[in-house]
């Protein structure tokens, strides 16, 4: 447990290859397709410091076999920056000013969800973005996003 708390506040700084090797060693005979990875982290998290998110991105970009250079960056509501790597193999959501918890956005709007409370922090609806990223719903249309008027909204899958 002491090691876990130490890593949360001061994670080991390994190369992407070293992190990737550790992940691959968890199931050395695996030959299937690697899953996509979404990393969410608040910039003001003092429980699990943001450097942990950087190390996770390093690890899973290596596992996916994609470059650590971002392929896209998008600004989202709630002070959130979405950075993608590869062909959406890994995404990192950095929530400005958010501490330790799960991002929610209470309300009745289409892009809102959850209820704020201990470890459920009022910023952005992470569940909606994850559902879209993992393909279990249609894309998230942010307030003010006109979408494509020539195409109907996709049905959740």
C-alpha angles and dihedrals in degrees: 000000000000089000091051093052090046091054092048092057099032113016121199112262106229130164117258088251092054091049091045092050090054091052093046091048088062089073108009095177095055113127102164132101114292116238124245115258130216118193119194121189139162118228090222097048107133094173096060104015119224092250086077089064090052091052091048091052089049091050099047097041086057092047090050090047094237132130121267089230110101118248094199144006127198131181112225133184121281094045090292125153117197114203120186131200129200114344092335089298092135129017128187120202112197113192112203114229095000118136128203113322149066117300113240132165110209117213144080099270121118092252096044130093145157137027124270117241141115106347092354103098126196105239117095135343101260092178092062092050093046092048090053093044093051092045100246094119139020121276119292112251110203121219108277092023104130092201119199109312090200094062129060118236109271118250116244110265 
